Every structure is written in structure tokens, then in C-alpha cells.
Coordinates of C-alpha atoms in Angstrom, one line a residue:
M5 CA -91.2 -51.9 -20.6
T6 CA -88.2 -52.9 -18.5
T7 CA -86.1 -49.9 -17.4
T8 CA -82.3 -49.8 -17.3
D9 CA -82.3 -49.9 -13.5
E10 CA -84.7 -52.9 -13.5
F11 CA -82.5 -54.6 -16.0
Q12 CA -79.4 -54.3 -13.8
A13 CA -81.4 -55.2 -10.6
A14 CA -82.8 -58.3 -12.3
G15 CA -79.3 -59.8 -12.5
A16 CA -77.9 -58.5 -9.3
Q17 CA -76.5 -61.0 -6.8
T18 CA -74.0 -61.2 -4.0
P19 CA -70.5 -60.5 -5.4
R20 CA -68.1 -63.4 -6.0
P21 CA -66.3 -64.5 -2.8
A22 CA -62.6 -63.7 -2.8
G23 CA -60.1 -66.4 -3.4
R24 CA -62.4 -68.8 -5.3
P25 CA -60.6 -70.4 -8.3
R26 CA -61.9 -69.7 -11.8
S27 CA -62.2 -72.1 -14.7
A28 CA -61.1 -70.7 -18.0
K29 CA -63.2 -73.3 -19.8
A30 CA -66.3 -72.4 -17.8
E31 CA -65.8 -68.7 -18.4
K32 CA -65.5 -69.3 -22.2
A33 CA -68.6 -71.4 -22.1
I34 CA -70.5 -68.6 -20.3
I35 CA -69.2 -65.9 -22.7
D36 CA -70.1 -68.0 -25.7
A37 CA -73.5 -68.8 -24.4
T38 CA -74.2 -65.2 -23.7
L39 CA -73.3 -64.1 -27.2
D40 CA -75.2 -67.0 -28.8
L41 CA -78.4 -66.0 -26.9
V42 CA -78.0 -62.3 -27.8
G43 CA -77.5 -63.4 -31.4
E44 CA -80.8 -65.3 -31.3
S45 CA -82.5 -62.0 -30.8
I46 CA -84.2 -62.9 -27.5
G47 CA -83.6 -59.3 -26.4
L48 CA -81.3 -58.0 -23.6
S49 CA -84.2 -57.6 -21.2
E50 CA -85.4 -61.2 -21.7
L51 CA -81.8 -62.6 -21.4
S52 CA -81.5 -64.3 -18.0
I53 CA -78.7 -65.7 -16.0
E54 CA -80.7 -68.9 -15.8
A55 CA -80.8 -69.2 -19.6
I56 CA -77.1 -68.4 -19.9
A57 CA -76.2 -71.0 -17.3
A58 CA -78.4 -73.7 -19.0
R59 CA -76.8 -72.9 -22.4
A60 CA -73.3 -72.9 -21.0
G61 CA -73.8 -76.1 -19.0
V62 CA -72.9 -74.5 -15.7
G63 CA -74.6 -73.6 -12.5
K64 CA -75.8 -70.0 -11.8
T65 CA -73.3 -69.8 -8.9
T66 CA -70.5 -70.3 -11.4
I67 CA -71.6 -67.2 -13.2
Y68 CA -72.0 -65.2 -10.1
R69 CA -68.6 -66.0 -8.9
R70 CA -67.3 -64.1 -11.8
W71 CA -69.9 -61.5 -12.6
S72 CA -72.1 -59.8 -10.0
N73 CA -74.9 -59.0 -12.4
K74 CA -76.2 -59.6 -16.0
E75 CA -75.0 -56.2 -17.2
D76 CA -71.4 -56.8 -16.2
L77 CA -71.5 -60.2 -18.0
L78 CA -72.9 -58.6 -21.1
V79 CA -70.3 -55.9 -21.2
D80 CA -67.5 -58.4 -20.8
A81 CA -69.0 -60.8 -23.4
L82 CA -69.5 -58.1 -26.0
S83 CA -66.0 -56.8 -25.4
T84 CA -64.6 -60.2 -26.7
L85 CA -66.1 -59.5 -30.1
K86 CA -63.5 -56.9 -30.9
T87 CA -60.0 -58.1 -31.8
P88 CA -57.4 -56.4 -29.5
L89 CA -55.5 -53.7 -31.4
P90 CA -51.8 -54.8 -31.7
P91 CA -49.1 -52.4 -30.5
L92 CA -48.4 -49.8 -33.2
A93 CA -44.8 -49.6 -34.2
G94 CA -44.8 -45.9 -34.7
V95 CA -42.4 -46.0 -37.7
S96 CA -44.9 -44.4 -40.1
V97 CA -48.5 -43.5 -40.1
R98 CA -49.1 -45.6 -43.2
D99 CA -47.8 -48.8 -41.6
D100 CA -49.8 -48.2 -38.4
L101 CA -53.0 -47.5 -40.4
I102 CA -52.5 -50.7 -42.3
V103 CA -52.3 -52.6 -39.0
Y104 CA -55.5 -51.0 -37.8
A105 CA -57.3 -51.6 -41.1
R106 CA -56.4 -55.3 -41.0
V107 CA -58.0 -55.5 -37.5
L108 CA -61.1 -53.7 -38.8
L109 CA -61.3 -56.1 -41.8
R110 CA -61.0 -59.1 -39.6
D111 CA -63.8 -58.0 -37.3
A112 CA -66.0 -56.8 -40.2
C113 CA -65.7 -60.2 -42.0
D114 CA -67.1 -62.1 -38.9
A115 CA -70.8 -61.9 -39.8
R116 CA -71.9 -63.6 -36.5
N117 CA -69.9 -61.2 -34.3
R118 CA -71.0 -58.2 -36.3
C119 CA -74.7 -59.3 -36.0
V120 CA -74.5 -59.8 -32.2
M121 CA -72.9 -56.4 -31.7
N122 CA -75.5 -54.7 -33.9
I123 CA -78.3 -56.3 -31.9
A124 CA -76.9 -55.1 -28.6
M125 CA -76.2 -51.6 -29.8
N126 CA -79.7 -51.3 -31.2
E127 CA -81.0 -51.5 -27.6
A128 CA -79.8 -48.0 -26.8
E129 CA -83.3 -46.6 -26.4
R130 CA -84.3 -49.3 -23.9
H131 CA -81.0 -49.6 -22.1
P132 CA -79.0 -46.4 -22.6
R133 CA -76.6 -46.9 -19.7
L134 CA -75.8 -50.4 -20.7
V135 CA -75.2 -49.5 -24.3
E136 CA -73.0 -46.6 -23.2
R137 CA -70.9 -49.0 -21.1
I138 CA -70.6 -51.4 -24.1
H139 CA -69.5 -48.4 -26.3
R140 CA -66.9 -47.3 -23.8
A141 CA -65.5 -50.9 -23.5
T142 CA -65.5 -51.8 -27.2
I143 CA -65.4 -48.7 -29.4
E144 CA -63.8 -45.8 -27.5
P145 CA -60.4 -47.4 -26.9
R146 CA -60.0 -47.9 -30.7
R147 CA -61.2 -44.4 -31.4
A148 CA -58.7 -43.0 -29.0
A149 CA -55.8 -45.0 -30.4
T150 CA -56.7 -44.0 -34.0
A151 CA -57.2 -40.4 -33.1
A152 CA -53.7 -40.3 -31.4
L153 CA -52.2 -42.0 -34.5
L154 CA -53.7 -39.4 -36.9
R155 CA -52.6 -36.5 -34.7
R156 CA -49.1 -37.9 -34.6
G157 CA -49.2 -37.9 -38.4
V158 CA -50.2 -34.3 -38.5
A159 CA -47.4 -33.4 -36.0
T160 CA -44.8 -35.3 -38.1
G161 CA -46.0 -33.8 -41.4
E162 CA -47.1 -37.1 -42.8
L163 CA -50.7 -35.9 -42.9
R164 CA -52.0 -32.5 -43.8
A165 CA -52.1 -29.8 -41.1
D166 CA -55.8 -29.1 -41.5
L167 CA -56.8 -32.7 -41.2
D168 CA -60.3 -33.3 -39.6
V169 CA -59.5 -36.2 -37.4
P170 CA -63.0 -37.5 -36.8
I171 CA -63.8 -37.3 -40.5
A172 CA -60.6 -39.2 -41.3
M173 CA -61.5 -41.9 -38.8
A174 CA -64.9 -42.2 -40.4
N175 CA -63.4 -42.4 -43.8
L176 CA -61.3 -45.4 -42.8
V177 CA -63.9 -47.3 -40.8
G178 CA -66.7 -46.5 -43.3
T179 CA -64.6 -47.6 -46.3
V180 CA -63.9 -51.0 -44.6
M181 CA -67.5 -51.6 -43.6
W182 CA -68.8 -50.5 -47.0
Y183 CA -66.3 -52.7 -48.8
V184 CA -67.1 -55.8 -46.7
R185 CA -70.8 -55.4 -47.0
T186 CA -71.0 -54.7 -50.7
E187 CA -68.5 -57.3 -51.6
G188 CA -70.0 -59.9 -49.2
G189 CA -66.8 -60.2 -47.3
G190 CA -65.3 -62.6 -49.8
E191 CA -62.4 -60.6 -51.1
A192 CA -62.0 -58.8 -47.8
A193 CA -61.5 -62.1 -46.0
G194 CA -59.1 -63.6 -48.7
S195 CA -57.1 -60.6 -49.9
S196 CA -53.7 -60.1 -48.3
D197 CA -53.3 -56.6 -49.6
L198 CA -56.7 -55.1 -49.2
A199 CA -55.8 -53.1 -46.0
E200 CA -52.8 -51.6 -47.9
R201 CA -55.0 -50.7 -50.8
I202 CA -57.6 -49.0 -48.7
V203 CA -55.0 -47.0 -46.6
D204 CA -53.0 -45.9 -49.7
H205 CA -56.1 -44.6 -51.4
L206 CA -57.2 -42.8 -48.3
L207 CA -53.7 -41.3 -47.8
A208 CA -53.8 -40.0 -51.4
G209 CA -56.5 -37.6 -50.1
L210 CA -55.2 -37.1 -46.6
G211 CA -51.5 -36.8 -47.2
A212 CA -49.5 -33.6 -46.9

């Protein structure tokens, strides 16, 4: 079995020389190729820079000018699967939760991206350090922003004083994921008010 250290070493190369120009088109092709190959379930250990380069139609040196090893490339590629969280206006907890719920719904309805992320995260036993890096890059920033939003709601009195913040976050994310999966994503993708409906129903139980 390939260890985490062997996994990183397998992709290690000389860092990219300073000052070399980057091609946005090439970088997108490399990211897309990486995600496609992960989605084909070839396994993170079996994924190679050679295979990525061939799929992207670039040379290996093009990849190594941007990423020093395979692990760094995977973390960057998987980070693109999450929609950036827009700035929260801060006017009301309800409005900001709706913004967040819309982002969750958009990501959850993308079956391909969801599948790729699940495949990568299921490698935690074989590559714990890599999966922890992916978790820090893709999940923790959202968790921190949502926790801050809920704590603000407690401080302003919009949410109840004894609110269990981790449970409240799980309620929102879990509801979105359950709804998309049980409804097949159809209504979630086409409904303009689903985020509002989810948030309003949750707030009925979380509100002060």
C-alpha cells in the first residue's frame, strides 16, 4: 500500500522557476484533467503527473512550473469544486443564511463535482495528511464563516442564546444535502425560493 509520504514523494519535483509566465488556459486544462481522472476512480495513489499531462494536452514541465508535487495540485484542483462564499451583507442573519444556503444548493446540485469530492475524501485512511489538507482548504473556511454568522445572530438576539452552533450548522448543511439527494436535485436546481424556505423553516426552530 502506498503511504502518504510515498504519495507526496512520487510527485515531487524541482519547484517552478521564478518569473516564468503562466497560461490560464493551460492551468484550467490541468485542473479539469485532474478532476476528470479522480472522478474516473483511478485512485489518488495511481493518479500520476504523466496521466494528468496527457489528459490536459500539456507537458509535465508545464505542470511543475505551477505545482511542485501531485499533492499540491490535487488540493488546488479540489478547492475549485467549492463555490466561493460571497461577502455576507450583515444586515440580518436570515439574509446571510439564505446567501449561504444558495451556495450549498448550487454545489450540491452539481453531481459530477460532488462525486469527485466524495471519492477524494474517502481516501482518508490511505492518505490522511492529504485529505486533511483538502478539508482545510475546502470545508473549514465555510465552517468558520458560518459559525461566525450564527454567533453574531446569538449576540444580536436574532437567534436563541443557548444555540448549539455546530448542531445548527449541521441542520442547515444536512437539510440541503438530504433535500437534493432525495429529490434528485431537480427542484433544488430549478427553485428560486428553496433556500429561503429551508432557512425560514430552520429559523422557526432556532429563532429567539
